mmCIF file of C-alpha atoms and ligand atoms in Angstrom:
data_model
loop_
_atom_site.group_PDB
_atom_site.id
_atom_site.type_symbol
_atom_site.label_atom_id
_atom_site.label_comp_id
_atom_site.label_asym_id
_atom_site.label_seq_id
_atom_site.Cartn_x
_atom_site.Cartn_y
_atom_site.Cartn_z
ATOM 1 C CA MET A 1 137.591 -93.854 -81.540
ATOM 2 C CA SER A 2 138.696 -97.146 -82.912
ATOM 3 C CA SER A 3 140.947 -98.896 -80.464
ATOM 4 C CA GLN A 4 139.609 -101.970 -78.772
ATOM 5 C CA LEU A 5 138.285 -102.106 -75.276
ATOM 6 C CA THR A 6 138.644 -104.981 -72.925
ATOM 7 C CA ARG A 7 137.979 -105.330 -69.259
ATOM 8 C CA ARG A 8 141.706 -106.046 -68.818
ATOM 9 C CA ASP A 9 142.610 -102.860 -70.656
ATOM 10 C CA TRP A 10 140.289 -100.814 -68.478
ATOM 11 C CA LEU A 11 141.790 -102.372 -65.405
ATOM 12 C CA ARG A 12 145.358 -102.041 -66.556
ATOM 13 C CA ALA A 13 144.834 -98.393 -67.393
ATOM 14 C CA SER A 14 143.015 -97.912 -64.124
ATOM 15 C CA GLY A 15 145.897 -99.389 -62.153
ATOM 16 C CA LEU A 16 143.740 -102.250 -60.939
ATOM 17 C CA LEU A 17 145.160 -105.113 -62.904
ATOM 18 C CA THR A 18 148.208 -105.473 -60.742
ATOM 19 C CA ALA A 19 145.882 -105.508 -57.795
ATOM 20 C CA GLY A 20 144.279 -108.621 -59.259
ATOM 21 C CA LEU A 21 140.873 -107.035 -59.235
ATOM 22 C CA GLY A 22 138.232 -108.014 -61.714
ATOM 23 C CA LEU A 23 135.011 -106.115 -62.043
ATOM 24 C CA SER A 24 132.275 -108.602 -61.575
ATOM 25 C CA ARG A 25 133.947 -111.936 -61.333
ATOM 26 C CA PHE A 26 136.403 -111.613 -58.524
ATOM 27 C CA THR A 27 135.039 -113.525 -55.583
ATOM 28 C CA PRO A 28 136.391 -114.557 -52.214
ATOM 29 C CA ALA A 29 136.074 -118.136 -53.477
ATOM 30 C CA ASN A 30 138.550 -117.388 -56.253
ATOM 31 C CA ALA A 31 140.853 -115.673 -53.815
ATOM 32 C CA ALA A 32 140.928 -118.774 -51.687
ATOM 33 C CA ARG A 33 142.273 -120.733 -54.668
ATOM 34 C CA PRO A 34 144.969 -118.415 -55.928
ATOM 35 C CA ASN A 35 146.201 -120.670 -58.713
ATOM 36 C CA ALA A 36 142.842 -121.918 -59.887
ATOM 37 C CA PRO A 37 141.743 -120.839 -63.346
ATOM 38 C CA LEU A 38 138.959 -118.298 -63.051
ATOM 39 C CA VAL A 39 135.841 -119.893 -64.367
ATOM 40 C CA SER A 40 133.178 -118.276 -66.515
ATOM 41 C CA GLY A 41 135.515 -116.362 -68.671
ATOM 42 C CA PHE A 42 137.533 -114.267 -66.310
ATOM 43 C CA ALA A 43 141.010 -113.895 -67.743
ATOM 44 C CA ASN A 44 143.741 -115.869 -66.057
ATOM 45 C CA GLU A 45 146.079 -112.925 -66.128
ATOM 46 C CA PHE A 46 144.200 -111.443 -63.190
ATOM 47 C CA ALA A 47 147.109 -112.746 -61.155
ATOM 48 C CA PHE A 48 146.814 -112.693 -57.416
ATOM 49 C CA THR A 49 149.966 -110.739 -56.887
ATOM 50 C CA ASP A 50 148.533 -108.183 -54.517
ATOM 51 C CA ASP A 51 145.634 -107.761 -52.165
ATOM 52 C CA PRO A 52 142.664 -106.453 -54.141
ATOM 53 C CA PHE A 53 140.513 -106.373 -51.028
ATOM 54 C CA GLU A 54 142.831 -103.876 -49.410
ATOM 55 C CA LYS A 55 142.750 -101.593 -52.440
ATOM 56 C CA MET A 56 138.984 -101.825 -52.734
ATOM 57 C CA SER A 57 138.409 -101.398 -49.007
ATOM 58 C CA LYS A 58 140.097 -97.998 -49.199
ATOM 59 C CA LEU A 59 137.564 -96.714 -51.687
ATOM 60 C CA LYS A 60 135.023 -94.233 -50.382
ATOM 61 C CA VAL A 61 133.120 -94.235 -53.637
ATOM 62 C CA ARG A 62 132.925 -97.216 -55.965
ATOM 63 C CA LEU A 63 132.109 -95.992 -59.455
ATOM 64 C CA LEU A 64 133.879 -98.550 -61.607
ATOM 65 C CA ALA A 65 131.552 -101.445 -62.353
ATOM 66 C CA ASN A 66 128.202 -99.884 -63.297
ATOM 67 C CA GLU A 67 126.511 -101.339 -60.240
ATOM 68 C CA ASN A 68 123.249 -100.128 -58.720
ATOM 69 C CA PRO A 69 124.232 -97.887 -55.782
ATOM 70 C CA LEU A 70 120.757 -98.201 -54.244
ATOM 71 C CA GLY A 71 121.050 -101.923 -53.624
ATOM 72 C CA ILE A 72 118.228 -104.405 -54.182
ATOM 73 C CA SER A 73 114.541 -103.828 -53.525
ATOM 74 C CA GLN A 74 112.924 -104.707 -50.190
ATOM 75 C CA SER A 75 110.612 -107.072 -52.072
ATOM 76 C CA ALA A 76 113.667 -108.940 -53.449
ATOM 77 C CA LYS A 77 115.236 -109.129 -49.992
ATOM 78 C CA ASP A 78 112.037 -110.569 -48.523
ATOM 79 C CA ALA A 79 111.746 -113.120 -51.330
ATOM 80 C CA ILE A 80 115.386 -114.155 -50.899
ATOM 81 C CA MET A 81 114.930 -114.689 -47.170
ATOM 82 C CA LYS A 82 111.830 -116.773 -47.808
ATOM 83 C CA ALA A 83 113.653 -118.812 -50.465
ATOM 84 C CA THR A 84 116.326 -119.842 -47.967
ATOM 85 C CA GLU A 85 113.661 -122.184 -46.575
ATOM 86 C CA ILE A 86 113.789 -124.187 -49.803
ATOM 87 C CA GLY A 87 117.545 -123.768 -50.287
ATOM 88 C CA ASN A 88 117.913 -127.543 -50.015
ATOM 89 C CA ARG A 89 116.114 -127.900 -53.386
ATOM 90 C CA TYR A 90 117.474 -127.330 -56.877
ATOM 91 C CA ALA A 91 115.602 -124.535 -58.652
ATOM 92 C CA TRP A 92 113.280 -126.146 -61.178
ATOM 93 C CA ALA A 93 109.584 -125.338 -61.321
ATOM 94 C CA GLU A 94 110.519 -121.993 -59.773
ATOM 95 C CA PHE A 95 111.761 -120.762 -63.177
ATOM 96 C CA GLY A 96 108.181 -120.940 -64.480
ATOM 97 C CA PRO A 97 106.736 -117.738 -62.958
ATOM 98 C CA LEU A 98 109.710 -115.544 -63.952
ATOM 99 C CA LYS A 99 109.816 -116.899 -67.500
ATOM 100 C CA LYS A 100 106.083 -116.275 -67.785
ATOM 101 C CA LEU A 101 106.504 -112.681 -66.621
ATOM 102 C CA ILE A 102 109.399 -112.066 -69.038
ATOM 103 C CA SER A 103 107.560 -113.697 -71.921
ATOM 104 C CA GLU A 104 104.475 -111.521 -71.307
ATOM 105 C CA LYS A 105 106.524 -108.328 -71.211
ATOM 106 C CA GLU A 106 108.750 -109.139 -74.183
ATOM 107 C CA GLY A 107 106.237 -110.868 -76.431
ATOM 108 C CA VAL A 108 108.055 -114.208 -76.644
ATOM 109 C CA MET A 109 107.205 -117.712 -75.435
ATOM 110 C CA PRO A 110 108.777 -119.167 -72.257
ATOM 111 C CA LYS A 111 110.606 -121.645 -74.537
ATOM 112 C CA ASN A 112 112.422 -118.633 -76.037
ATOM 113 C CA ILE A 113 114.042 -117.828 -72.673
ATOM 114 C CA LEU A 114 117.148 -119.321 -71.054
ATOM 115 C CA MET A 115 117.989 -118.079 -67.557
ATOM 116 C CA SER A 116 121.591 -117.919 -66.383
ATOM 117 C CA PRO A 117 123.664 -116.602 -63.491
ATOM 118 C CA GLY A 118 124.308 -113.208 -65.141
ATOM 119 C CA SER A 119 124.523 -112.456 -68.831
ATOM 120 C CA SER A 120 128.289 -113.069 -68.910
ATOM 121 C CA ASP A 121 127.538 -116.769 -69.127
ATOM 122 C CA ILE A 122 125.363 -116.202 -72.183
ATOM 123 C CA LEU A 123 128.173 -114.171 -73.770
ATOM 124 C CA LEU A 124 130.658 -116.916 -73.021
ATOM 125 C CA ALA A 125 128.390 -119.602 -74.475
ATOM 126 C CA ALA A 126 127.823 -117.553 -77.642
ATOM 127 C CA ALA A 127 131.541 -116.920 -78.001
ATOM 128 C CA GLU A 128 132.328 -120.616 -77.898
ATOM 129 C CA TYR A 129 129.423 -121.678 -80.086
ATOM 130 C CA PHE A 130 129.987 -119.114 -82.846
ATOM 131 C CA ALA A 131 133.793 -119.178 -82.836
ATOM 132 C CA LYS A 132 134.048 -122.921 -83.213
ATOM 133 C CA GLY A 133 135.821 -123.714 -86.463
ATOM 134 C CA GLY A 134 136.943 -120.119 -87.051
ATOM 135 C CA GLY A 135 135.136 -117.433 -89.024
ATOM 136 C CA THR A 136 134.568 -113.768 -88.330
ATOM 137 C CA ILE A 137 132.629 -111.953 -85.632
ATOM 138 C CA LEU A 138 131.527 -108.528 -86.810
ATOM 139 C CA THR A 139 131.063 -105.597 -84.451
ATOM 140 C CA CYS A 140 131.847 -101.926 -83.785
ATOM 141 C CA ARG A 141 134.436 -100.737 -81.297
ATOM 142 C CA PRO A 142 134.912 -99.447 -78.667
ATOM 143 C CA THR A 143 132.330 -101.696 -77.062
ATOM 144 C CA TYR A 144 132.039 -104.328 -74.359
ATOM 145 C CA ASP A 145 134.685 -106.842 -75.289
ATOM 146 C CA ASP A 146 133.969 -109.924 -73.185
ATOM 147 C CA LEU A 147 132.259 -111.940 -75.914
ATOM 148 C CA LEU A 148 134.643 -110.665 -78.592
ATOM 149 C CA GLU A 149 137.807 -111.473 -76.698
ATOM 150 C CA LYS A 150 136.579 -114.943 -75.963
ATOM 151 C CA THR A 151 135.740 -115.645 -79.581
ATOM 152 C CA THR A 152 139.393 -115.078 -80.471
ATOM 153 C CA LYS A 153 140.380 -117.644 -77.850
ATOM 154 C CA PHE A 154 138.019 -120.126 -79.496
ATOM 155 C CA GLY A 155 139.443 -119.502 -82.973
ATOM 156 C CA ALA A 156 137.447 -116.673 -84.557
ATOM 157 C CA THR A 157 138.662 -113.378 -85.971
ATOM 158 C CA ILE A 158 137.099 -110.055 -85.050
ATOM 159 C CA LYS A 159 136.209 -107.496 -87.692
ATOM 160 C CA ALA A 160 135.589 -104.231 -85.825
ATOM 161 C CA ILE A 161 134.182 -101.127 -87.492
ATOM 162 C CA PRO A 162 134.702 -97.792 -85.700
ATOM 163 C CA LEU A 163 131.692 -96.234 -83.989
ATOM 164 C CA THR A 164 130.069 -93.273 -85.744
ATOM 165 C CA LYS A 165 131.269 -89.734 -84.955
ATOM 166 C CA ASP A 166 128.594 -89.520 -82.274
ATOM 167 C CA PHE A 167 129.875 -92.756 -80.686
ATOM 168 C CA LYS A 168 127.089 -95.076 -81.880
ATOM 169 C CA PHE A 169 127.163 -98.470 -83.561
ATOM 170 C CA ASP A 170 127.441 -97.801 -87.295
ATOM 171 C CA LEU A 171 124.638 -99.936 -88.726
ATOM 172 C CA PRO A 172 125.136 -99.039 -92.428
ATOM 173 C CA ALA A 173 128.872 -99.787 -92.130
ATOM 174 C CA LEU A 174 128.133 -103.093 -90.398
ATOM 175 C CA LYS A 175 125.726 -104.008 -93.175
ATOM 176 C CA ALA A 176 128.332 -103.190 -95.804
ATOM 177 C CA ALA A 177 130.942 -105.283 -93.970
ATOM 178 C CA ILE A 178 128.988 -108.533 -94.052
ATOM 179 C CA THR A 179 130.890 -111.172 -95.987
ATOM 180 C CA PRO A 180 130.296 -114.937 -96.223
ATOM 181 C CA ASP A 181 132.766 -115.655 -93.395
ATOM 182 C CA VAL A 182 130.825 -113.531 -90.857
ATOM 183 C CA LYS A 183 129.240 -115.889 -88.343
ATOM 184 C CA LEU A 184 127.772 -113.393 -85.920
ATOM 185 C CA VAL A 185 127.051 -109.681 -85.654
ATOM 186 C CA TYR A 186 127.530 -108.422 -82.084
ATOM 187 C CA ILE A 187 125.737 -105.203 -81.098
ATOM 188 C CA VAL A 188 125.744 -103.630 -77.642
ATOM 189 C CA ASN A 189 122.756 -101.328 -77.188
ATOM 190 C CA PRO A 190 122.982 -99.161 -75.133
ATOM 191 C CA ASN A 191 126.689 -99.343 -75.764
ATOM 192 C CA ASN A 192 129.282 -99.766 -73.034
ATOM 193 C CA PRO A 193 131.500 -97.675 -72.593
ATOM 194 C CA THR A 194 129.922 -94.814 -74.567
ATOM 195 C CA GLY A 195 126.393 -94.930 -73.082
ATOM 196 C CA THR A 196 124.907 -94.227 -76.527
ATOM 197 C CA ILE A 197 121.837 -95.855 -78.102
ATOM 198 C CA LEU A 198 120.507 -96.755 -81.509
ATOM 199 C CA SER A 199 117.100 -95.688 -82.763
ATOM 200 C CA PRO A 200 114.682 -98.591 -82.091
ATOM 201 C CA ALA A 201 113.301 -98.375 -85.640
ATOM 202 C CA GLU A 202 116.756 -98.477 -87.246
ATOM 203 C CA LEU A 203 117.852 -101.377 -85.089
ATOM 204 C CA GLU A 204 114.685 -103.300 -85.896
ATOM 205 C CA ALA A 205 115.130 -102.673 -89.625
ATOM 206 C CA PHE A 206 118.754 -103.818 -89.386
ATOM 207 C CA CYS A 207 117.790 -107.031 -87.596
ATOM 208 C CA ARG A 208 115.001 -107.770 -90.073
ATOM 209 C CA GLU A 209 117.404 -107.421 -92.989
ATOM 210 C CA ILE A 210 120.485 -109.105 -91.499
ATOM 211 C CA ALA A 211 119.186 -111.875 -89.215
ATOM 212 C CA PRO A 212 117.895 -114.036 -92.095
ATOM 213 C CA LYS A 213 121.515 -114.135 -93.354
ATOM 214 C CA VAL A 214 123.657 -113.889 -90.195
ATOM 215 C CA PRO A 215 122.631 -114.247 -86.524
ATOM 216 C CA VAL A 216 122.535 -110.937 -84.651
ATOM 217 C CA PHE A 217 123.513 -110.877 -80.975
ATOM 218 C CA LEU A 218 122.038 -107.928 -79.057
ATOM 219 C CA ASP A 219 123.730 -107.306 -75.709
ATOM 220 C CA GLU A 220 121.077 -105.294 -73.882
ATOM 221 C CA ALA A 221 122.600 -105.123 -70.392
ATOM 222 C CA TYR A 222 121.569 -101.471 -69.908
ATOM 223 C CA ILE A 223 118.184 -101.508 -71.652
ATOM 224 C CA ASP A 224 116.256 -101.059 -68.399
ATOM 225 C CA PHE A 225 117.547 -97.500 -68.066
ATOM 226 C CA LEU A 226 115.789 -96.410 -71.253
ATOM 227 C CA SER A 227 112.461 -94.594 -71.491
ATOM 228 C CA PRO A 228 109.714 -96.464 -73.384
ATOM 229 C CA ALA A 229 110.327 -94.320 -76.496
ATOM 230 C CA ASP A 230 114.017 -95.299 -76.656
ATOM 231 C CA ARG A 231 113.547 -98.946 -75.729
ATOM 232 C CA PRO A 232 113.663 -101.369 -78.648
ATOM 233 C CA MET A 233 111.112 -104.154 -78.178
ATOM 234 C CA LEU A 234 112.651 -106.814 -80.383
ATOM 235 C CA GLY A 235 111.161 -109.847 -78.680
ATOM 236 C CA LYS A 236 108.620 -109.747 -81.498
ATOM 237 C CA LEU A 237 111.417 -110.616 -83.931
ATOM 238 C CA VAL A 238 112.229 -113.690 -81.862
ATOM 239 C CA ALA A 239 108.500 -114.530 -81.862
ATOM 240 C CA GLU A 240 108.517 -114.228 -85.658
ATOM 241 C CA GLY A 241 111.328 -116.801 -85.815
ATOM 242 C CA LEU A 242 114.229 -114.487 -86.652
ATOM 243 C CA ASN A 243 117.704 -115.542 -85.619
ATOM 244 C CA ILE A 244 118.492 -112.889 -83.036
ATOM 245 C CA ILE A 245 119.821 -113.464 -79.538
ATOM 246 C CA GLN A 246 119.022 -110.894 -76.861
ATOM 247 C CA ALA A 247 121.125 -110.995 -73.695
ATOM 248 C CA ARG A 248 119.752 -109.337 -70.557
ATOM 249 C CA THR A 249 120.973 -108.948 -67.002
ATOM 250 C CA PHE A 250 119.553 -108.273 -63.550
ATOM 251 C CA SER A 251 122.953 -106.806 -62.552
ATOM 252 C CA LYS A 252 122.053 -103.241 -63.400
ATOM 253 C CA ILE A 253 118.642 -101.765 -62.577
ATOM 254 C CA HIS A 254 117.712 -104.671 -60.309
ATOM 255 C CA GLY A 255 121.013 -104.412 -58.408
ATOM 256 C CA PHE A 256 121.771 -108.145 -58.707
ATOM 257 C CA ALA A 257 125.434 -107.867 -59.801
ATOM 258 C CA GLY A 258 126.577 -109.932 -56.827
ATOM 259 C CA LEU A 259 123.507 -112.166 -56.775
ATOM 260 C CA ARG A 260 123.976 -113.133 -60.460
ATOM 261 C CA LEU A 261 120.947 -113.413 -62.725
ATOM 262 C CA GLY A 262 120.502 -112.909 -66.450
ATOM 263 C CA TYR A 263 118.823 -114.484 -69.438
ATOM 264 C CA ALA A 264 118.866 -114.895 -73.186
ATOM 265 C CA MET A 265 115.937 -114.706 -75.582
ATOM 266 C CA ALA A 266 116.323 -116.570 -78.865
ATOM 267 C CA GLN A 267 114.996 -119.481 -80.903
ATOM 268 C CA PRO A 268 114.720 -122.670 -78.808
ATOM 269 C CA ASP A 269 117.311 -124.463 -80.987
ATOM 270 C CA MET A 270 119.767 -121.615 -80.475
ATOM 271 C CA LEU A 271 119.215 -121.681 -76.708
ATOM 272 C CA LYS A 272 119.769 -125.419 -76.734
ATOM 273 C CA ALA A 273 123.015 -124.936 -78.660
ATOM 274 C CA LEU A 274 124.238 -122.251 -76.245
ATOM 275 C CA HIS A 275 123.260 -124.344 -73.245
ATOM 276 C CA GLN A 276 125.835 -126.956 -74.257
ATOM 277 C CA TYR A 277 128.635 -124.655 -73.125
ATOM 278 C CA ILE A 278 127.439 -123.377 -69.770
ATOM 279 C CA GLY A 279 125.568 -124.542 -66.687
ATOM 280 C CA ALA A 280 122.977 -121.763 -67.266
ATOM 281 C CA GLU A 281 119.732 -122.519 -65.436
ATOM 282 C CA GLY A 282 121.394 -125.220 -63.391
ATOM 283 C CA ASP A 283 123.740 -122.610 -61.954
ATOM 284 C CA VAL A 284 121.100 -120.113 -60.841
ATOM 285 C CA SER A 285 120.537 -120.252 -57.081
ATOM 286 C CA ILE A 286 116.987 -120.551 -55.842
ATOM 287 C CA THR A 287 117.450 -117.492 -53.616
ATOM 288 C CA THR A 288 118.587 -115.337 -56.530
ATOM 289 C CA LEU A 289 115.793 -116.671 -58.730
ATOM 290 C CA MET A 290 113.084 -115.923 -56.186
ATOM 291 C CA GLY A 291 114.591 -112.507 -55.460
ATOM 292 C CA GLY A 292 114.761 -111.772 -59.185
ATOM 293 C CA THR A 293 111.128 -112.805 -59.652
ATOM 294 C CA ALA A 294 110.078 -110.333 -56.946
ATOM 295 C CA SER A 295 112.292 -107.563 -58.319
ATOM 296 C CA TYR A 296 110.982 -108.041 -61.863
ATOM 297 C CA GLN A 297 107.445 -107.312 -60.613
ATOM 298 C CA ASP A 298 108.538 -104.381 -58.454
ATOM 299 C CA ILE A 299 107.940 -101.655 -61.013
ATOM 300 C CA ALA A 300 107.988 -98.922 -58.355
ATOM 301 C CA TRP A 301 111.538 -99.932 -57.364
ATOM 302 C CA GLN A 302 112.736 -100.001 -60.971
ATOM 303 C CA ASP A 303 111.175 -96.573 -61.613
ATOM 304 C CA HIS A 304 112.807 -95.225 -58.472
ATOM 305 C CA CYS A 305 116.255 -96.543 -59.520
ATOM 306 C CA ARG A 306 115.829 -95.164 -63.049
ATOM 307 C CA GLN A 307 114.803 -91.722 -61.742
ATOM 308 C CA GLU A 308 117.582 -91.513 -59.163
ATOM 309 C CA ASN A 309 120.103 -92.614 -61.794
ATOM 310 C CA ALA A 310 118.878 -89.919 -64.211
ATOM 311 C CA LYS A 311 119.110 -87.232 -61.507
ATOM 312 C CA ALA A 312 122.666 -88.152 -60.481
ATOM 313 C CA ARG A 313 123.696 -88.560 -64.139
ATOM 314 C CA ASP A 314 122.331 -85.107 -65.042
ATOM 315 C CA TYR A 315 124.068 -83.545 -62.070
ATOM 316 C CA THR A 316 127.411 -85.134 -63.025
ATOM 317 C CA THR A 317 127.061 -84.274 -66.712
ATOM 318 C CA LYS A 318 126.320 -80.634 -65.873
ATOM 319 C CA ALA A 319 129.135 -80.390 -63.334
ATOM 320 C CA LEU A 320 131.673 -81.823 -65.812
ATOM 321 C CA THR A 321 130.370 -79.600 -68.601
ATOM 322 C CA ASN A 322 130.694 -76.561 -66.337
ATOM 323 C CA LEU A 323 134.300 -77.574 -65.727
ATOM 324 C CA GLY A 324 134.858 -77.476 -69.481
ATOM 325 C CA TYR A 325 134.710 -81.222 -70.228
ATOM 326 C CA GLU A 326 132.866 -82.635 -73.226
ATOM 327 C CA VAL A 327 130.664 -85.438 -71.943
ATOM 328 C CA ILE A 328 129.168 -88.036 -74.283
ATOM 329 C CA PRO A 329 125.391 -87.909 -73.619
ATOM 330 C CA SER A 330 124.606 -91.101 -71.706
ATOM 331 C CA TYR A 331 121.435 -93.182 -71.620
ATOM 332 C CA THR A 332 122.870 -95.554 -69.030
ATOM 333 C CA ASN A 333 124.261 -95.679 -65.493
ATOM 334 C CA PHE A 334 127.759 -94.602 -66.563
ATOM 335 C CA ILE A 335 129.342 -91.618 -68.308
ATOM 336 C CA LEU A 336 132.323 -91.455 -70.646
ATOM 337 C CA PHE A 337 134.320 -88.301 -71.193
ATOM 338 C CA PRO A 338 137.795 -87.342 -72.429
ATOM 339 C CA ILE A 339 140.275 -86.246 -69.763
ATOM 340 C CA ARG A 340 143.434 -84.157 -69.981
ATOM 341 C CA MET A 341 145.724 -86.353 -67.928
ATOM 342 C CA LYS A 342 147.388 -89.677 -68.647
ATOM 343 C CA THR A 343 145.042 -92.498 -67.672
ATOM 344 C CA THR A 344 147.276 -94.149 -65.063
ATOM 345 C CA ALA A 345 148.153 -90.898 -63.297
ATOM 346 C CA PHE A 346 144.496 -89.830 -63.287
ATOM 347 C CA SER A 347 143.238 -93.161 -62.055
ATOM 348 C CA ASN A 348 145.900 -93.449 -59.350
ATOM 349 C CA GLN A 349 145.154 -89.987 -58.065
ATOM 350 C CA MET A 350 141.415 -90.598 -58.058
ATOM 351 C CA PHE A 351 142.027 -93.828 -56.138
ATOM 352 C CA ALA A 352 144.291 -91.986 -53.712
ATOM 353 C CA ASN A 353 141.291 -89.737 -53.074
ATOM 354 C CA GLY A 354 139.145 -92.812 -52.433
ATOM 355 C CA ILE A 355 137.278 -92.694 -55.739
ATOM 356 C CA GLY A 356 137.244 -95.747 -57.993
ATOM 357 C CA ILE A 357 136.638 -95.045 -61.681
ATOM 358 C CA GLN A 358 137.900 -96.586 -64.912
ATOM 359 C CA THR A 359 140.093 -95.104 -67.590
ATOM 360 C CA ARG A 360 141.066 -95.965 -71.134
ATOM 361 C CA ASP A 361 142.844 -94.541 -74.159
ATOM 362 C CA PHE A 362 141.015 -94.425 -77.482
ATOM 363 C CA ASN A 363 143.160 -93.343 -80.413
ATOM 364 C CA GLY A 364 145.634 -91.845 -77.985
ATOM 365 C CA GLN A 365 142.964 -89.810 -76.191
ATOM 366 C CA PRO A 366 142.547 -90.686 -72.495
ATOM 367 C CA TYR A 367 138.972 -91.153 -71.265
ATOM 368 C CA CYS A 368 137.337 -91.613 -67.879
ATOM 369 C CA ARG A 369 134.322 -93.864 -67.479
ATOM 370 C CA VAL A 370 132.509 -93.133 -64.273
ATOM 371 C CA SER A 371 129.539 -95.156 -63.083
ATOM 372 C CA VAL A 372 126.564 -93.216 -61.804
ATOM 373 C CA GLY A 373 126.285 -93.573 -58.039
ATOM 374 C CA THR A 374 124.020 -91.781 -55.591
ATOM 375 C CA MET A 375 123.865 -87.995 -55.654
ATOM 376 C CA ASP A 376 126.135 -87.914 -52.616
ATOM 377 C CA GLU A 377 128.670 -90.197 -54.331
ATOM 378 C CA MET A 378 128.627 -88.073 -57.474
ATOM 379 C CA THR A 379 129.241 -84.956 -55.416
ATOM 380 C CA GLN A 380 132.254 -86.708 -53.918
ATOM 381 C CA PHE A 381 133.354 -87.725 -57.413
ATOM 382 C CA ILE A 382 133.173 -84.137 -58.675
ATOM 383 C CA ASP A 383 135.008 -82.837 -55.589
ATOM 384 C CA GLY A 384 137.732 -85.455 -56.022
ATOM 385 C CA PHE A 385 137.911 -84.798 -59.762
ATOM 386 C CA LYS A 386 138.423 -81.067 -59.179
ATOM 387 C CA LYS A 387 141.228 -81.814 -56.744
ATOM 388 C CA VAL A 388 142.949 -84.190 -59.149
ATOM 389 C CA VAL A 389 142.709 -82.093 -62.287
ATOM 390 C CA GLY A 390 143.587 -78.925 -60.393
HETATM 391 C C1 PLP B 401 127.450 -104.577 -72.003
HETATM 392 C C2 PLP B 401 127.536 -105.602 -70.927
HETATM 393 N N1 PLP B 401 127.127 -106.851 -71.177
HETATM 394 C C3 PLP B 401 127.178 -107.815 -70.268
HETATM 395 C C4 PLP B 401 127.660 -107.554 -68.989
HETATM 396 C C5 PLP B 401 127.741 -108.690 -68.021
HETATM 397 O O1 PLP B 401 126.913 -108.491 -66.922
HETATM 398 P P1 PLP B 401 126.507 -109.652 -65.942
HETATM 399 O O2 PLP B 401 127.334 -110.850 -66.196
HETATM 400 O O3 PLP B 401 126.693 -109.094 -64.575
HETATM 401 O O4 PLP B 401 125.057 -109.950 -66.228
HETATM 402 C C6 PLP B 401 128.099 -106.267 -68.659
HETATM 403 C C7 PLP B 401 128.618 -105.965 -67.321
HETATM 404 O O5 PLP B 401 128.956 -104.876 -66.948
HETATM 405 C C8 PLP B 401 128.036 -105.261 -69.664
HETATM 406 O O6 PLP B 401 128.449 -104.011 -69.424
#
């Protein structure tokens, strides 16, 4: 697996690009301004040549954007409703309680945290900051390409090492590839689209060795799906003063993909530098912030989502394995596996059956990435899959 992965490529292969559908950035507001550039890093080539709403509205099962199928917690809903009463105010002091909660859990100081409307904004800011003036961004591929793609637009070059044979970031190879022109090492853990993880101890050792020489960016969008034993707790490295940047999102286990909330943890000077390029905290709505604060404390809801995700993921993995497919063991809310049809044909037929998934070729091998929905949705996915593959 060495070919690169971009959201556009997924969409193109999945037959969605022509429909003008982006995964997390397409909004009715954008649709109302068909020629407006899509802000916050969404590629302009998502042309509005078709009606994406129509295509999406035909889906019975939406398994293409790694969203939380269970929605948001009741506690978050209640907090959001309450926050509408202060919707006339800019969020300000209201960041305090959430930053305090995050800092206590992660072992950093509130000054090490920058909130943002989703982690995409943090990725965009890092891309611009690190790519300025050229240089190299080092990573492994396939991975989540938003930050990487943007760095090339801002003038940097990407040096991408293939994943290991078991689809993980290759830390020794990354270490060996560090040269004086490398400005940032970008690691996605758990990795999207493979769903694989690194050992916490190995990742910590890597960061301790590399971060004093080159900043390490850890994209941890799916970390909340991990059990305590698999979960790296690298806030302590930030607390020690190391130059690592951890990006987190509420889009996954908290179900806030449409509400938009994320944050970065890093040295205060780094956060200040990143903040130059995005609205960040100024762009977080008070309703989302208050909802996120409630959700963060709702451990029972997070446990419930994690357990339901694991059940539906196990069911899907077993069902695909029983059908003779080799599934990459996933630690996340999505599953990647090689298919035996061309990506476009597969994707189109799945869509025709009302099931939205994503597809991609790696080294000429077509793959399906399916998000983990509810058990009922995964049953529908397996039924549709059987129909399509015959
Ligand atoms: C690895 C990874 N990082 C970052 C993001 C961005 O998420 P958001 O902007 O919704 O926080 C995603 C979204 O799917 C992702 O998969």
